[in-house]
């Protein structure tokens, strides 16, 4: 009997192909939207984790102010000095490199070309701490670092934008208002967390940047790279103690600086993305519901339109239950087909979008199964009412209806 | 089933629509016995109760009072599903408006009752083609109702009614939408099915010359039997051995 009902349902759907397609469009879009959003969200989470671990797996970043993220009060907190970085390097065990960092976004000019980029002032310790390698040229010499000479090391993007086709080493690059000599080019790293281009960067010696760009002895952040096997938690505790001493904080005062290791950053970010994904998925799920209402609407119209047919079937000897099964099957087959089409559409959309956003594509069987299951359930729920109305028809009345 | 037992027996059958002051009695006490192989025509003015009687005989409606025995079955005690099953297994319907499924081939229309009997596709097809052959439409099996004339559509409807080999064929004004020539052709077909297959036929009509095909004519007036011609002994039935009632 179920096979019969399935046969009848498919025949009816084929007979009204265009209407059936329009009916399930809501379900198709709903399922596709849920799957696409969740799949892309998962891809983004994975990508962020990968990029942060590419930063250096054992990296601790120290910033002024209490916490990272929105609303952190950097304003009241005193900045760091280069001596803070030296003290950490000297006094804390298990440290591989400590790099004091100042940064600014400025305009670069080389020849006739100009380009706006992020300029960082730091020491040679910045390169191991940030997992950077040189593609060509050399690092800063001690003399250049101490005297604040006008030399710079550029990222791959800056090289491509300003020195396309020319050897960059030895060329002059104007950074804001002063010219400096390019002594090295960094190997490309690609897109970073939050989609920034990590290679769009210029590194100056710290003293040069402080004198010529920020005009202050302050250090914005301190990057601390730990040796392999050193616990970030222990290091953070030690550094906190040291920094509280150096900043002369009494026991009653809270830290006016914050330390975060990359794993923590990764977790915070992927947590945020996860929340966003859930939220967007929930919004998309509403469209599934709307799709279900579309199915109910069309099935009700269909029952009214086919009243006479139902009368004939009942007169011929169909039981109310069989009529109910027929219409319910039709609704479920419709919505399940919609679910399958939605899954196919989502697959295409995910492949396309993951490619366009250069994100990893991860097929998620869970969300596919869930979305398909929900679409079938939507068919049962929203198909039941029209089907019951059909089954409850009086054959005499139904036959009399034109 | 012995020939001596009536196939259908109605006693003091009533049907009242509505309740209280607005109640209308469509049937006010019908007593009727039919044997297997009978050909009954029910006549009467509109409002005489002939459609109501037909619907009750066809198990589409339930009586308000009295008894309806179909063989050994007390039809008035059956629920909706049981009546549907009785229709499925023992009754066939032919309507004035043909009532074929649109955009569905003649063969598929004829197969419809067999679908509800759960027959496999091959046997459905075989039986449907045999029934279409019987009504002379074996060459029109693939045509949809829109591609058939009124007379042909009614033949398809008759094929659909007899494909399950029912005990009783109920025809509600089967010639009402047809011209005279086609009407007679349909009546010839019904007569042939009645004589050759012993099919019991109950037909509602308001045309005297169509009723003349029947072996017995019932005139209704105001919900009661006004006149009953009784069995026409001039037309003995092939299957009959002795009169049952």
mmCIF file of C-alpha atoms in Angstrom, chain A residues 132-383:
data_model
loop_
_atom_site.group_PDB
_atom_site.id
_atom_site.type_symbol
_atom_site.label_atom_id
_atom_site.label_comp_id
_atom_site.label_asym_id
_atom_site.label_seq_id
_atom_site.Cartn_x
_atom_site.Cartn_y
_atom_site.Cartn_z
ATOM 1 C CA UNK A 132 58.806 34.830 9.227
ATOM 2 C CA UNK A 133 61.516 33.689 6.827
ATOM 3 C CA UNK A 134 63.561 35.777 4.431
ATOM 4 C CA UNK A 135 63.114 35.131 0.726
ATOM 5 C CA UNK A 136 66.093 37.292 -0.123
ATOM 6 C CA UNK A 137 68.426 39.834 1.486
ATOM 7 C CA UNK A 138 69.383 39.951 5.178
ATOM 8 C CA UNK A 139 68.092 40.892 8.613
ATOM 9 C CA UNK A 140 68.999 44.109 10.478
ATOM 10 C CA UNK A 141 72.562 44.506 11.694
ATOM 11 C CA UNK A 142 73.220 45.437 15.362
ATOM 12 C CA UNK A 143 74.379 48.835 14.229
ATOM 13 C CA UNK A 144 71.212 49.459 12.214
ATOM 14 C CA UNK A 145 69.021 48.394 15.121
ATOM 15 C CA UNK A 146 70.792 50.550 17.717
ATOM 16 C CA UNK A 147 71.301 53.653 15.630
ATOM 17 C CA UNK A 148 67.892 53.532 14.016
ATOM 18 C CA UNK A 149 69.190 53.463 10.457
ATOM 19 C CA UNK A 150 66.805 53.965 7.544
ATOM 20 C CA UNK A 151 66.620 50.372 6.330
ATOM 21 C CA UNK A 152 63.599 48.107 5.861
ATOM 22 C CA UNK A 153 62.523 44.563 5.113
ATOM 23 C CA UNK A 154 59.417 44.283 2.962
ATOM 24 C CA UNK A 155 56.629 41.727 2.597
ATOM 25 C CA UNK A 156 55.845 39.915 -0.636
ATOM 26 C CA UNK A 157 52.737 42.013 -1.403
ATOM 27 C CA UNK A 158 54.658 45.277 -1.016
ATOM 28 C CA UNK A 159 57.386 43.922 -3.263
ATOM 29 C CA UNK A 160 54.839 42.927 -5.910
ATOM 30 C CA UNK A 161 53.042 46.291 -5.760
ATOM 31 C CA UNK A 162 56.040 48.593 -5.714
ATOM 32 C CA UNK A 163 58.943 46.665 -7.217
ATOM 33 C CA UNK A 164 57.226 44.519 -9.809
ATOM 34 C CA UNK A 165 59.862 43.269 -12.219
ATOM 35 C CA UNK A 166 62.764 45.076 -10.520
ATOM 36 C CA UNK A 167 65.275 43.791 -7.998
ATOM 37 C CA UNK A 168 64.076 45.337 -4.700
ATOM 38 C CA UNK A 169 67.316 44.903 -2.731
ATOM 39 C CA UNK A 170 69.210 48.169 -2.477
ATOM 40 C CA UNK A 171 66.317 50.177 -3.875
ATOM 41 C CA UNK A 172 64.957 53.122 -2.005
ATOM 42 C CA UNK A 173 61.489 53.026 -0.469
ATOM 43 C CA UNK A 174 59.917 56.186 0.890
ATOM 44 C CA UNK A 175 58.020 55.430 4.099
ATOM 45 C CA UNK A 176 55.730 58.351 4.939
ATOM 46 C CA UNK A 177 58.279 61.184 4.980
ATOM 47 C CA UNK A 178 61.652 59.455 4.906
ATOM 48 C CA UNK A 179 63.473 57.268 2.482
ATOM 49 C CA UNK A 180 64.946 53.923 3.489
ATOM 50 C CA UNK A 181 66.910 51.185 1.781
ATOM 51 C CA UNK A 182 65.337 47.789 1.188
ATOM 52 C CA UNK A 183 67.673 45.162 2.649
ATOM 53 C CA UNK A 184 65.429 42.110 2.617
ATOM 54 C CA UNK A 185 62.200 40.528 1.326
ATOM 55 C CA UNK A 186 60.087 38.184 3.446
ATOM 56 C CA UNK A 187 58.829 34.867 2.162
ATOM 57 C CA UNK A 188 55.073 34.953 1.452
ATOM 58 C CA UNK A 189 52.731 33.738 4.200
ATOM 59 C CA UNK A 190 49.356 34.371 2.579
ATOM 60 C CA UNK A 191 46.105 35.457 4.075
ATOM 61 C CA UNK A 192 45.986 35.824 7.842
ATOM 62 C CA UNK A 193 43.253 35.580 10.425
ATOM 63 C CA UNK A 194 40.187 37.744 9.664
ATOM 64 C CA UNK A 195 41.207 37.829 6.019
ATOM 65 C CA UNK A 196 44.054 40.323 6.216
ATOM 66 C CA UNK A 197 46.994 40.005 3.880
ATOM 67 C CA UNK A 198 49.930 39.276 6.161
ATOM 68 C CA UNK A 199 52.396 39.921 3.353
ATOM 69 C CA UNK A 200 51.253 43.528 3.002
ATOM 70 C CA UNK A 201 53.849 44.718 5.495
ATOM 71 C CA UNK A 202 57.130 46.616 5.940
ATOM 72 C CA UNK A 203 59.453 46.004 8.917
ATOM 73 C CA UNK A 204 61.729 48.773 10.209
ATOM 74 C CA UNK A 205 64.177 48.653 13.099
ATOM 75 C CA UNK A 206 62.301 49.574 16.299
ATOM 76 C CA UNK A 207 64.295 52.743 16.947
ATOM 77 C CA UNK A 208 63.748 53.959 13.378
ATOM 78 C CA UNK A 209 59.992 53.483 13.650
ATOM 79 C CA UNK A 210 59.835 55.148 17.073
ATOM 80 C CA UNK A 211 61.811 58.184 15.934
ATOM 81 C CA UNK A 212 60.423 58.710 12.493
ATOM 82 C CA UNK A 213 56.891 57.348 12.589
ATOM 83 C CA UNK A 214 55.396 57.352 16.083
ATOM 84 C CA UNK A 215 57.727 59.944 17.530
ATOM 85 C CA UNK A 216 57.549 58.260 20.925
ATOM 86 C CA UNK A 217 59.510 55.704 22.938
ATOM 87 C CA UNK A 218 56.363 53.688 23.573
ATOM 88 C CA UNK A 219 56.025 50.091 22.404
ATOM 89 C CA UNK A 220 52.534 48.990 21.341
ATOM 90 C CA UNK A 221 52.694 45.259 21.872
ATOM 91 C CA UNK A 222 55.250 42.703 22.867
ATOM 92 C CA UNK A 223 55.415 39.363 21.086
ATOM 93 C CA UNK A 224 56.924 36.625 23.184
ATOM 94 C CA UNK A 225 57.807 33.351 21.530
ATOM 95 C CA UNK A 226 58.188 30.393 23.885
ATOM 96 C CA UNK A 227 60.546 27.462 23.466
ATOM 97 C CA UNK A 228 58.992 24.177 22.405
ATOM 98 C CA UNK A 229 57.496 22.312 25.309
ATOM 99 C CA UNK A 230 57.193 25.346 27.536
ATOM 100 C CA UNK A 231 53.746 25.776 28.995
ATOM 101 C CA UNK A 232 52.092 29.006 27.943
ATOM 102 C CA UNK A 233 50.179 29.154 31.214
ATOM 103 C CA UNK A 234 53.358 29.033 33.333
ATOM 104 C CA UNK A 235 55.068 31.602 31.137
ATOM 105 C CA UNK A 236 52.048 33.904 31.351
ATOM 106 C CA UNK A 237 52.033 33.642 35.166
ATOM 107 C CA UNK A 238 55.748 34.446 35.339
ATOM 108 C CA UNK A 239 55.499 37.333 32.910
ATOM 109 C CA UNK A 240 52.481 38.718 34.773
ATOM 110 C CA UNK A 241 54.406 38.719 38.053
ATOM 111 C CA UNK A 242 57.361 40.407 36.427
ATOM 112 C CA UNK A 243 55.268 43.026 34.669
ATOM 113 C CA UNK A 244 53.262 43.840 37.799
ATOM 114 C CA UNK A 245 56.558 44.529 39.545
ATOM 115 C CA UNK A 246 57.864 46.629 36.704
ATOM 116 C CA UNK A 247 54.646 48.618 36.485
ATOM 117 C CA UNK A 248 54.630 49.044 40.275
ATOM 118 C CA UNK A 249 51.100 47.733 40.725
ATOM 119 C CA UNK A 250 49.931 47.285 44.311
ATOM 120 C CA UNK A 251 48.084 44.132 45.252
ATOM 121 C CA UNK A 252 44.763 45.931 45.157
ATOM 122 C CA UNK A 253 45.280 47.081 41.581
ATOM 123 C CA UNK A 254 44.272 44.996 38.616
ATOM 124 C CA UNK A 255 46.629 44.228 35.755
ATOM 125 C CA UNK A 256 46.855 47.131 33.328
ATOM 126 C CA UNK A 257 48.170 44.853 30.600
ATOM 127 C CA UNK A 258 46.985 41.572 29.153
ATOM 128 C CA UNK A 259 48.671 38.433 27.921
ATOM 129 C CA UNK A 260 47.196 36.023 25.494
ATOM 130 C CA UNK A 261 48.626 32.978 23.836
ATOM 131 C CA UNK A 262 47.764 32.089 20.269
ATOM 132 C CA UNK A 263 45.751 29.025 21.238
ATOM 133 C CA UNK A 264 43.575 31.226 23.371
ATOM 134 C CA UNK A 265 43.135 33.665 20.495
ATOM 135 C CA UNK A 266 42.224 30.801 18.199
ATOM 136 C CA UNK A 267 39.666 29.527 20.644
ATOM 137 C CA UNK A 268 38.149 32.961 21.171
ATOM 138 C CA UNK A 269 37.883 33.564 17.442
ATOM 139 C CA UNK A 270 36.510 30.162 16.535
ATOM 140 C CA UNK A 271 34.068 30.481 19.402
ATOM 141 C CA UNK A 272 32.831 33.750 17.947
ATOM 142 C CA UNK A 273 32.564 32.274 14.490
ATOM 143 C CA UNK A 274 30.739 29.254 15.899
ATOM 144 C CA UNK A 275 28.179 31.530 17.553
ATOM 145 C CA UNK A 276 27.706 33.447 14.302
ATOM 146 C CA UNK A 277 27.293 30.205 12.376
ATOM 147 C CA UNK A 278 24.644 28.948 14.764
ATOM 148 C CA UNK A 279 22.822 32.255 14.580
ATOM 149 C CA UNK A 280 22.876 32.392 10.783
ATOM 150 C CA UNK A 281 21.856 28.739 10.587
ATOM 151 C CA UNK A 282 18.897 29.470 12.854
ATOM 152 C CA UNK A 283 17.833 32.372 10.642
ATOM 153 C CA UNK A 284 18.100 30.116 7.606
ATOM 154 C CA UNK A 285 16.043 27.469 9.417
ATOM 155 C CA UNK A 286 13.168 29.945 9.541
ATOM 156 C CA UNK A 287 13.080 29.836 5.745
ATOM 157 C CA UNK A 288 12.632 26.051 6.034
ATOM 158 C CA UNK A 289 9.552 26.702 8.134
ATOM 159 C CA UNK A 290 8.270 29.182 5.578
ATOM 160 C CA UNK A 291 8.899 26.561 2.893
ATOM 161 C CA UNK A 292 6.770 24.120 4.883
ATOM 162 C CA UNK A 293 3.933 26.604 5.011
ATOM 163 C CA UNK A 294 4.251 26.925 1.218
ATOM 164 C CA UNK A 295 3.781 23.179 0.912
ATOM 165 C CA UNK A 296 0.721 23.262 3.166
ATOM 166 C CA UNK A 297 -0.736 26.087 1.123
ATOM 167 C CA UNK A 298 -0.336 24.283 -2.175
ATOM 168 C CA UNK A 299 -1.566 20.981 -0.754
ATOM 169 C CA UNK A 300 -4.715 22.704 0.509
ATOM 170 C CA UNK A 301 -5.291 24.192 -2.937
ATOM 171 C CA UNK A 302 -4.631 20.789 -4.435
ATOM 172 C CA UNK A 303 -7.184 19.106 -2.145
ATOM 173 C CA UNK A 304 -9.833 21.665 -3.107
ATOM 174 C CA UNK A 305 -8.979 21.349 -6.765
ATOM 175 C CA UNK A 306 -9.049 17.579 -6.654
ATOM 176 C CA UNK A 307 -12.192 17.233 -4.564
ATOM 177 C CA UNK A 308 -13.942 15.431 -7.393
ATOM 178 C CA UNK A 309 -11.040 13.054 -7.840
ATOM 179 C CA UNK A 310 -11.128 12.302 -4.128
ATOM 180 C CA UNK A 311 -14.877 11.650 -4.446
ATOM 181 C CA UNK A 312 -14.245 9.200 -7.281
ATOM 182 C CA UNK A 313 -11.578 7.409 -5.310
ATOM 183 C CA UNK A 314 -13.805 7.153 -2.254
ATOM 184 C CA UNK A 315 -16.762 5.885 -4.323
ATOM 185 C CA UNK A 316 -14.565 3.299 -5.981
ATOM 186 C CA UNK A 317 -13.635 1.948 -2.601
ATOM 187 C CA UNK A 318 -10.657 3.888 -1.271
ATOM 188 C CA UNK A 319 -10.808 4.207 2.505
ATOM 189 C CA UNK A 320 -10.307 7.575 4.176
ATOM 190 C CA UNK A 321 -7.009 6.260 5.449
ATOM 191 C CA UNK A 322 -5.809 5.492 1.941
ATOM 192 C CA UNK A 323 -6.709 8.972 0.755
ATOM 193 C CA UNK A 324 -4.888 10.421 3.780
ATOM 194 C CA UNK A 325 -1.841 8.286 3.012
ATOM 195 C CA UNK A 326 -1.896 9.377 -0.608
ATOM 196 C CA UNK A 327 -1.900 13.098 0.153
ATOM 197 C CA UNK A 328 0.529 12.801 3.026
ATOM 198 C CA UNK A 329 2.905 10.788 0.846
ATOM 199 C CA UNK A 330 2.632 13.436 -1.830
ATOM 200 C CA UNK A 331 3.590 16.164 0.655
ATOM 201 C CA UNK A 332 6.479 14.145 2.085
ATOM 202 C CA UNK A 333 7.793 13.124 -1.334
ATOM 203 C CA UNK A 334 7.606 16.768 -2.422
ATOM 204 C CA UNK A 335 9.464 18.098 0.583
ATOM 205 C CA UNK A 336 12.002 15.275 0.562
ATOM 206 C CA UNK A 337 12.723 15.975 -3.118
ATOM 207 C CA UNK A 338 13.066 19.629 -2.117
ATOM 208 C CA UNK A 339 15.491 18.576 0.610
ATOM 209 C CA UNK A 340 17.602 16.580 -1.847
ATOM 210 C CA UNK A 341 17.624 19.439 -4.347
ATOM 211 C CA UNK A 342 18.590 21.801 -1.516
ATOM 212 C CA UNK A 343 21.487 19.530 -0.567
ATOM 213 C CA UNK A 344 22.708 19.487 -4.163
ATOM 214 C CA UNK A 345 22.393 23.259 -4.397
ATOM 215 C CA UNK A 346 24.246 23.675 -1.099
ATOM 216 C CA UNK A 347 27.043 21.432 -2.343
ATOM 217 C CA UNK A 348 27.472 23.608 -5.431
ATOM 218 C CA UNK A 349 27.221 26.828 -3.418
ATOM 219 C CA UNK A 350 29.734 25.600 -0.824
ATOM 220 C CA UNK A 351 32.221 24.484 -3.462
ATOM 221 C CA UNK A 352 31.868 27.795 -5.305
ATOM 222 C CA UNK A 353 31.994 30.018 -2.231
ATOM 223 C CA UNK A 354 34.784 28.095 -0.534
ATOM 224 C CA UNK A 355 36.800 28.557 -3.723
ATOM 225 C CA UNK A 356 35.968 32.249 -3.995
ATOM 226 C CA UNK A 357 36.727 32.955 -0.323
ATOM 227 C CA UNK A 358 39.742 30.605 -0.398
ATOM 228 C CA UNK A 359 38.383 28.681 2.541
ATOM 229 C CA UNK A 360 38.611 24.944 3.088
ATOM 230 C CA UNK A 361 35.464 23.014 2.065
ATOM 231 C CA UNK A 362 34.482 20.456 4.649
ATOM 232 C CA UNK A 363 31.521 18.220 3.819
ATOM 233 C CA UNK A 364 29.447 18.042 6.975
ATOM 234 C CA UNK A 365 27.301 14.874 6.968
ATOM 235 C CA UNK A 366 25.619 15.895 10.219
ATOM 236 C CA UNK A 367 24.096 19.129 8.977
ATOM 237 C CA UNK A 368 23.168 17.547 5.625
ATOM 238 C CA UNK A 369 21.364 14.712 7.377
ATOM 239 C CA UNK A 370 19.700 17.107 9.792
ATOM 240 C CA UNK A 371 18.499 19.502 7.084
ATOM 241 C CA UNK A 372 17.152 16.624 4.977
ATOM 242 C CA UNK A 373 15.440 15.083 7.988
ATOM 243 C CA UNK A 374 13.886 18.403 8.928
ATOM 244 C CA UNK A 375 12.594 18.904 5.376
ATOM 245 C CA UNK A 376 10.918 15.473 5.445
ATOM 246 C CA UNK A 377 9.425 16.194 8.872
ATOM 247 C CA UNK A 378 8.192 19.551 7.570
ATOM 248 C CA UNK A 379 6.404 17.610 4.811
ATOM 249 C CA UNK A 380 4.699 15.336 7.366
ATOM 250 C CA UNK A 381 3.660 18.191 9.636
ATOM 251 C CA UNK A 382 2.425 20.579 6.970
ATOM 252 C CA UNK A 383 1.025 17.830 4.741
#
